[in-house]
CSV table of C-alpha atoms in Angstrom, one decimal:
chain,number,residue,atom,x,y,z
A,290,MET,CA,23.6,0.7,-14.3
A,291,PRO,CA,22.3,-1.4,-10.6
A,292,ARG,CA,22.4,-5.0,-10.8
A,293,ILE,CA,19.7,-6.6,-11.2
A,294,ARG,CA,17.9,-10.6,-10.6
A,295,PRO,CA,17.6,-11.9,-14.1
A,296,ARG,CA,14.7,-13.8,-12.8
A,297,ALA,CA,11.9,-13.5,-9.2
A,298,ARG,CA,9.3,-15.0,-7.8
A,299,THR,CA,7.3,-13.0,-9.9
A,300,GLY,CA,7.6,-14.6,-13.1
A,301,VAL,CA,9.1,-12.2,-15.0
A,302,ALA,CA,12.4,-10.6,-15.7
A,303,ALA,CA,13.3,-7.6,-13.6
A,304,GLU,CA,13.1,-4.0,-14.9
A,305,PRO,CA,16.3,-1.6,-14.4
A,306,LEU,CA,14.5,2.1,-12.2
A,307,PRO,CA,15.9,5.0,-13.4
A,308,TYR,CA,17.7,6.4,-10.7
A,309,PRO,CA,14.7,8.1,-8.6
A,310,ARG,CA,14.7,12.7,-7.6
A,311,VAL,CA,13.1,13.1,-4.0
A,312,LEU,CA,11.0,16.3,-3.7
A,313,ALA,CA,9.2,18.0,-1.5
A,314,PRO,CA,11.2,17.2,1.7
A,315,GLU,CA,8.8,18.7,4.0
A,316,ALA,CA,6.6,15.5,3.8
A,317,HIS,CA,8.3,13.3,6.3
A,318,GLY,CA,6.2,9.6,5.9
A,319,PRO,CA,4.0,10.3,2.7
A,320,GLU,CA,3.4,6.9,3.5
A,321,HIS,CA,1.0,6.7,0.4
A,322,VAL,CA,0.4,8.7,-2.5
A,323,ALA,CA,-2.4,9.3,-5.3
A,324,ILE,CA,-3.0,11.2,-7.4
A,325,ASP,CA,-6.2,13.9,-8.5
A,326,ALA,CA,-8.8,15.0,-10.7
A,327,ASP,CA,-5.9,18.1,-12.1
A,328,GLY,CA,-3.4,15.5,-11.8
A,329,ARG,CA,-1.2,16.4,-8.0
A,330,ILE,CA,-0.2,14.3,-6.2
A,331,LEU,CA,-2.1,14.0,-2.3
A,332,THR,CA,-0.1,12.4,0.6
A,333,GLY,CA,-0.7,12.3,4.1
A,334,THR,CA,2.4,12.4,6.4
A,335,ALA,CA,3.6,11.7,10.1
A,336,ASP,CA,2.9,15.6,11.6
A,337,GLY,CA,-0.6,15.0,11.1
A,338,ALA,CA,-0.9,16.6,7.4
A,339,ILE,CA,-2.6,16.4,4.1
A,340,ARG,CA,-0.7,17.7,2.1
A,341,ARG,CA,-0.5,18.2,-1.7
A,342,LEU,CA,2.3,18.6,-4.6
A,343,THR,CA,2.1,20.3,-8.0
A,344,LEU,CA,4.3,19.8,-9.9
A,345,SER,CA,5.6,21.4,-13.6
A,346,PRO,CA,5.3,19.9,-17.1
A,347,ASP,CA,8.6,19.7,-16.7
A,348,HIS,CA,8.3,17.4,-13.9
A,349,GLU,CA,10.4,19.5,-10.8
A,350,LEU,CA,8.1,21.3,-7.4
A,351,ILE,CA,6.7,24.0,-7.9
A,352,ARG,CA,4.5,24.1,-5.1
A,353,SER,CA,3.6,21.9,-1.9
A,354,GLU,CA,0.4,23.0,0.6
A,355,VAL,CA,-0.7,21.9,3.6
A,356,LEU,CA,-4.8,20.6,2.9
A,357,ALA,CA,-5.8,19.9,6.2
A,358,HIS,CA,-4.6,18.2,9.7
A,359,THR,CA,-6.0,14.8,10.7
A,360,GLY,CA,-5.7,15.5,14.2
A,361,GLY,CA,-3.0,11.9,14.2
A,362,ARG,CA,-1.6,9.4,11.5
A,363,PRO,CA,-2.9,9.5,7.5
A,364,LEU,CA,-2.4,7.2,5.9
A,365,GLY,CA,-3.4,5.5,3.1
A,366,LEU,CA,-5.9,7.9,0.8
A,367,VAL,CA,-8.3,8.4,-1.7
A,368,PRO,CA,-10.2,11.5,-3.7
A,369,CYS,CA,-13.9,12.4,-4.0
A,370,PRO,CA,-15.7,12.7,-6.4
A,371,ASP,CA,-17.5,15.9,-5.2
A,372,GLY,CA,-13.1,17.0,-4.3
A,373,ASP,CA,-13.9,15.8,-0.7
A,374,LEU,CA,-10.6,12.7,0.0
A,375,LEU,CA,-11.5,9.9,1.7
A,376,VAL,CA,-8.1,9.6,4.8
A,377,CYS,CA,-7.0,6.3,6.8
A,378,ASP,CA,-5.9,8.3,10.0
A,379,ALA,CA,-4.1,4.3,11.6
A,380,ARG,CA,-6.0,6.6,15.1
A,381,ARG,CA,-8.8,8.3,14.2
A,382,GLY,CA,-10.8,5.5,11.8
A,383,LEU,CA,-11.9,6.9,8.2
A,384,LEU,CA,-11.9,10.4,8.5
A,385,ARG,CA,-13.4,12.4,5.5
A,386,VAL,CA,-11.4,16.1,4.5
A,387,GLY,CA,-12.4,19.2,3.2
A,388,PRO,CA,-9.4,20.5,1.3
A,389,ASP,CA,-10.4,23.5,0.5
A,390,ASP,CA,-11.7,24.8,3.8
A,391,GLY,CA,-9.3,21.6,5.8
A,392,SER,CA,-12.5,20.5,7.4
A,393,VAL,CA,-12.0,17.2,8.8
A,394,ARG,CA,-14.8,15.0,9.9
A,395,VAL,CA,-14.7,11.7,11.2
A,396,VAL,CA,-16.6,8.2,9.4
A,397,ALA,CA,-16.3,6.3,10.7
A,398,ASP,CA,-14.0,5.4,14.0
A,399,THR,CA,-16.1,1.4,15.4
A,400,VAL,CA,-18.0,-2.1,14.1
A,401,ALA,CA,-19.8,-3.8,15.5
A,402,GLY,CA,-19.2,-1.2,18.2
A,403,LYS,CA,-14.8,-1.6,18.5
A,404,PRO,CA,-12.9,0.8,18.5
A,405,LEU,CA,-11.1,0.5,14.9
A,406,ARG,CA,-7.3,0.4,16.0
A,407,PHE,CA,-4.9,0.0,13.1
A,408,CYS,CA,-7.2,2.0,10.3
A,409,SER,CA,-4.2,0.9,7.4
A,410,ASN,CA,-5.6,1.6,3.5
A,411,VAL,CA,-9.1,3.4,0.8
A,412,ALA,CA,-10.7,2.2,-2.2
A,413,THR,CA,-13.9,3.8,-3.6
A,414,ALA,CA,-16.9,2.1,-5.6
A,415,ALA,CA,-18.9,4.1,-8.3
A,416,ASP,CA,-21.9,3.9,-6.5
A,417,GLY,CA,-20.3,5.2,-3.0
A,418,THR,CA,-19.3,2.3,-1.2
A,419,VAL,CA,-16.3,2.3,0.7
A,420,TYR,CA,-13.8,-0.5,0.6
A,421,PHE,CA,-10.8,0.6,4.2
A,422,THR,CA,-8.6,-2.1,5.4
A,423,VAL,CA,-8.3,-2.9,9.7
A,424,SER,CA,-4.2,-3.5,9.5
A,425,SER,CA,-3.9,-5.2,12.9
A,426,ARG,CA,-6.5,-5.9,15.6
A,427,ARG,CA,-3.4,-6.5,18.3
A,428,HIS,CA,-0.6,-4.1,17.9
A,429,GLY,CA,-0.7,0.0,16.3
A,430,LEU,CA,1.1,1.8,13.3
A,431,GLU,CA,3.7,1.6,15.8
A,432,ASN,CA,4.4,-1.8,16.6
A,433,TRP,CA,3.5,-2.6,12.7
A,434,LEU,CA,6.4,-4.6,12.9
A,435,GLY,CA,5.7,-6.6,15.9
A,436,ASP,CA,2.6,-7.4,14.6
A,437,ILE,CA,4.3,-8.9,11.4
A,438,VAL,CA,6.6,-11.6,13.6
A,439,GLU,CA,3.9,-12.2,15.1
A,440,ASN,CA,1.3,-12.3,12.6
A,441,THR,CA,-1.9,-12.5,14.3
A,442,ALA,CA,-3.6,-12.6,11.1
A,443,THR,CA,-5.7,-10.3,12.9
A,444,GLY,CA,-6.8,-7.6,9.1
A,445,GLN,CA,-9.9,-6.6,8.4
A,446,LEU,CA,-11.3,-5.7,4.9
A,447,LEU,CA,-13.9,-3.3,6.2
A,448,ARG,CA,-17.0,-2.4,4.2
A,449,LEU,CA,-19.5,1.2,4.2
A,450,ARG,CA,-22.2,1.5,2.0
A,451,PRO,CA,-23.5,4.7,1.2
A,452,GLY,CA,-26.5,5.1,4.2
A,453,GLY,CA,-25.2,2.2,5.7
A,454,ARG,CA,-23.1,0.7,8.7
A,455,THR,CA,-19.3,-0.5,8.8
A,456,GLU,CA,-19.7,-4.1,7.8
A,457,VAL,CA,-16.5,-6.3,8.3
A,458,VAL,CA,-16.5,-8.3,4.2
A,459,LEU,CA,-12.7,-10.0,5.3
A,460,ASP,CA,-11.4,-11.4,8.7
A,461,GLY,CA,-8.1,-13.4,10.1
A,462,LEU,CA,-6.1,-11.1,7.6
A,463,ARG,CA,-2.4,-11.4,7.5
A,464,PHE,CA,-1.5,-7.9,8.1
A,465,ALA,CA,-3.9,-6.2,6.0
A,466,ASN,CA,-2.5,-3.5,4.5
A,467,GLY,CA,-3.7,-1.8,0.7
A,468,VAL,CA,-6.6,-1.4,-1.1
A,469,ALA,CA,-8.0,-1.6,-4.8
A,470,LEU,CA,-11.5,-2.1,-7.3
A,471,ALA,CA,-11.0,-3.8,-10.8
A,472,ALA,CA,-11.6,-1.7,-12.9
A,473,ASP,CA,-14.9,-3.3,-14.1
A,474,GLU,CA,-15.2,-3.6,-9.9
A,475,SER,CA,-15.8,-7.5,-10.4
A,476,TYR,CA,-13.6,-7.3,-7.1
A,477,VAL,CA,-11.7,-5.7,-4.5
A,478,ALA,CA,-8.2,-6.5,-4.5
A,479,VAL,CA,-6.1,-5.9,-0.3
A,480,ALA,CA,-2.5,-7.1,-0.5
A,481,GLU,CA,-2.0,-8.8,3.6
A,482,SER,CA,1.8,-8.3,3.8
A,483,GLY,CA,2.3,-10.2,6.5
A,484,ALA,CA,1.7,-13.3,4.2
A,485,TYR,CA,3.5,-12.3,0.9
A,486,ARG,CA,0.2,-11.6,-1.0
A,487,ILE,CA,-3.1,-9.8,-3.0
A,488,SER,CA,-6.1,-11.3,-1.8
A,489,ARG,CA,-9.5,-10.7,-3.5
A,490,LEU,CA,-12.9,-10.8,-2.7
A,491,TRP,CA,-15.8,-11.6,-6.0
A,492,LEU,CA,-18.4,-8.4,-6.2
A,493,THR,CA,-20.1,-9.3,-8.9
A,494,GLY,CA,-20.8,-12.8,-11.3
A,495,ARG,CA,-21.1,-16.6,-10.1
A,496,ARG,CA,-18.4,-15.4,-7.5
A,497,ALA,CA,-19.7,-12.9,-5.4
A,498,GLY,CA,-19.2,-13.0,-1.7
A,499,THR,CA,-17.0,-15.8,-2.7
A,500,ARG,CA,-12.6,-14.6,-1.5
A,501,ASP,CA,-9.5,-16.2,-3.6
A,502,LEU,CA,-5.4,-14.9,-4.4
A,503,LEU,CA,-5.5,-12.5,-7.0
A,504,ILE,CA,-1.6,-13.4,-6.5
A,505,ARG,CA,0.8,-15.4,-4.0
A,506,ASP,CA,4.3,-16.0,-3.4
A,507,LEU,CA,5.7,-12.8,-4.2
A,508,PRO,CA,9.0,-11.3,-3.6
A,509,GLY,CA,8.2,-9.2,-0.8
A,510,PHE,CA,5.5,-7.1,1.7
A,511,PRO,CA,2.7,-5.3,0.1
A,512,ASP,CA,2.1,-2.8,0.4
A,513,ASN,CA,0.1,-0.1,-0.5
A,514,LEU,CA,-2.2,-1.2,-3.9
A,515,THR,CA,-3.5,1.5,-6.5
A,516,ARG,CA,-5.3,1.0,-9.8
A,517,GLY,CA,-3.4,3.1,-13.0
A,518,PRO,CA,-5.0,4.6,-16.5
A,519,ASP,CA,-4.7,1.6,-17.6
A,520,GLY,CA,-6.0,-0.6,-15.1
A,521,VAL,CA,-3.0,-3.1,-14.2
A,522,LEU,CA,-2.4,-2.7,-10.0
A,523,TRP,CA,0.4,-0.6,-8.4
A,524,VAL,CA,2.2,-2.5,-5.7
A,525,ALA,CA,5.2,-0.9,-4.1
A,526,LEU,CA,7.1,-3.6,-2.1
A,527,ALA,CA,8.1,-2.4,1.6
A,528,ALA,CA,10.9,-4.5,2.4
A,529,PRO,CA,12.4,-8.0,0.3
A,530,ARG,CA,10.9,-11.1,2.3
A,531,GLN,CA,12.7,-12.5,4.8
A,532,PRO,CA,14.3,-15.7,5.8
A,533,ALA,CA,14.6,-15.0,9.4
A,534,VAL,CA,10.4,-14.3,9.2
A,535,ASP,CA,9.7,-16.6,7.6
A,536,LEU,CA,10.2,-19.2,10.3
A,537,LEU,CA,9.6,-16.8,12.8
A,538,HIS,CA,6.0,-18.0,10.5
A,539,ARG,CA,6.3,-21.1,10.9
A,540,ALA,CA,6.7,-21.4,14.7
A,541,PRO,CA,4.0,-22.0,17.7
A,542,ALA,CA,2.3,-18.6,18.7
A,543,PRO,CA,3.6,-18.5,21.7
A,544,LEU,CA,7.4,-18.4,20.6
A,545,ARG,CA,5.8,-15.6,17.8
A,546,ARG,CA,4.5,-13.3,21.0
A,547,ALA,CA,8.0,-13.9,23.0
A,548,ALA,CA,10.3,-12.5,20.5
A,549,VAL,CA,8.6,-9.4,19.5
A,550,PRO,CA,9.9,-8.0,21.7
A,551,VAL,CA,12.9,-8.5,20.3
A,552,VAL,CA,12.6,-8.1,17.3
A,553,THR,CA,11.4,-4.2,17.3
A,554,ARG,CA,14.5,-3.7,19.7
A,555,PHE,CA,16.6,-4.0,17.3
A,556,ARG,CA,14.7,-4.4,14.9
A,557,PRO,CA,16.4,-4.1,10.4
A,558,SER,CA,17.6,-1.1,8.8
A,559,PRO,CA,15.6,-0.6,5.8
A,560,ARG,CA,17.5,-1.9,3.3
A,561,PRO,CA,17.8,1.0,-0.1
A,562,THR,CA,15.9,-1.2,-2.1
A,563,VAL,CA,13.1,0.1,-4.4
A,564,ARG,CA,10.3,-2.7,-5.8
A,565,ALA,CA,7.4,-2.2,-7.4
A,566,LEU,CA,4.7,-4.5,-9.2
A,567,ALA,CA,2.4,-3.8,-11.8
A,568,ILE,CA,0.2,-6.7,-11.6
A,569,GLY,CA,-2.4,-7.5,-14.6
A,570,PRO,CA,-6.7,-7.2,-13.8
A,571,ASP,CA,-5.8,-11.9,-14.1
A,572,GLY,CA,-2.9,-11.3,-11.3
A,573,ARG,CA,-0.2,-11.4,-14.5
A,574,VAL,CA,2.3,-9.9,-13.4
A,575,VAL,CA,3.3,-7.5,-16.7
A,576,ARG,CA,6.3,-4.7,-14.6
A,577,HIS,CA,8.7,-6.0,-12.2
A,578,LEU,CA,10.7,-2.5,-12.0
A,579,VAL,CA,13.9,-2.8,-9.3
A,580,ARG,CA,17.0,-0.8,-8.4
A,581,HIS,CA,19.4,-0.9,-6.2
A,582,ARG,CA,21.4,1.1,-4.2
A,583,ALA,CA,17.7,3.9,-4.3
A,584,PRO,CA,18.1,7.3,-2.1
A,585,TYR,CA,14.9,6.2,-1.1
A,586,ARG,CA,14.0,3.2,1.9
A,587,MET,CA,11.5,1.6,3.3
A,588,VAL,CA,8.2,2.3,-0.4
A,589,THR,CA,5.5,2.2,0.4
A,590,SER,CA,3.9,3.2,-2.0
A,591,ALA,CA,3.9,3.8,-6.1
A,592,CYS,CA,1.5,4.9,-8.4
A,593,VAL,CA,1.8,6.9,-11.9
A,594,LEU,CA,1.0,10.3,-13.1
A,595,GLY,CA,1.9,10.8,-16.6
A,596,GLY,CA,5.5,8.9,-18.2
A,597,LEU,CA,6.6,9.5,-14.1
A,598,LEU,CA,6.7,6.7,-11.0
A,599,ILE,CA,5.4,8.3,-8.4
A,600,LEU,CA,7.0,7.0,-5.3
A,601,GLY,CA,6.3,7.2,-0.9
A,602,SER,CA,7.7,6.1,2.8
A,603,LEU,CA,6.4,5.6,6.0
A,604,LEU,CA,9.6,6.9,6.8
A,605,GLU,CA,11.2,9.4,4.8
A,606,ARG,CA,11.7,12.4,3.7
A,607,GLY,CA,9.4,13.5,0.4
A,608,ILE,CA,8.0,11.6,-1.7
A,609,ALA,CA,10.2,10.1,-4.6
A,610,VAL,CA,9.9,10.7,-8.4
A,611,CYS,CA,11.0,8.6,-11.9
A,612,ALA,CA,10.5,7.9,-15.2
A,613,LEU,CA,8.2,4.8,-16.0
A,614,PRO,CA,10.9,3.1,-18.6
A,615,PRO,CA,8.7,2.2,-21.3
A,616,ARG,CA,7.7,-1.7,-21.3
A,617,ASP,CA,8.6,-3.9,-23.8
A,618,ALA,CA,6.0,-5.0,-25.9
A,619,THR,CA,7.6,-7.7,-27.4
A,620,ALA,CA,8.6,-8.7,-23.6
A,621,PRO,CA,6.1,-11.7,-22.1
A,622,ALA,CA,4.0,-11.7,-19.1
A,623,HIS,CA,3.9,-14.8,-16.7
A,624,PRO,CA,1.0,-15.3,-15.4
A,625,GLN,CA,1.8,-16.1,-10.8
A,626,PRO,CA,0.1,-19.3,-9.4
A,627,ALA,CA,-2.6,-18.3,-7.0
A,628,GLY,CA,-4.6,-20.9,-4.9
């Protein structure tokens, strides 16, 4: 049984996560995991492949197939109603992939006349509007750690309406990462990994067009967001908070820039800890799952498939799966103040 701290910054008791199993080791660096309409797992890997994994009813891997190659580095992806996939490629921009014929088409690779440097994650609305993130306009994927250290705040949330042009709807984000819409599409949430928070842009109602925080002061770096079937947002915490990083973020900009080559040269090894949160539409943490000494590191994505929690990682070989512990219905969910 892993050691679990009784309380953390989430305000809700941590629950022990069962020991995960690693499947499909040929899938190197499955940074984001998503589920298609038939319950199959979709992911993009370090070799540029878009893969689809099929599990048996007893959760064994029965098929692993390559659907396409993007020619870059695919990160976040989402199935479209017509069966195609929208894929954020860190090097090529927003792509549309045809899983039947392996076709790859660039949907957007510029905004306001400037190339998209580090396209990260994507979500789609019912009317076909696409929201996607650019993590940094200064550093590429290869130097993501440098952007976290420098705290450039050059991340963006972009919007592409059907038949329209790509536009910036939020700017100055601190390493913009995962993005997801509320179940009623009243807001779009975007993870700011460098700020330990999830921001929210209201899309409807009297607050439409305004920005606030869904949740702040998270116990680690939030990465990809996935909306579960019950409307909660699952967020993977890629690593716990680092006091040295917090200290650097309070330092003057020249000192942060000077620290980048030092930190990236001697980058610490990721801790063998799996941590995922489920956050309600009002910003309350309803699940806080933790596994220490896990065979899986730097978890960047978490999503639910039936009674399973599916995990992806920027670094690991294969996806990880484990049983989703039943939630104690009597356990209270505590709010985490935002603002």
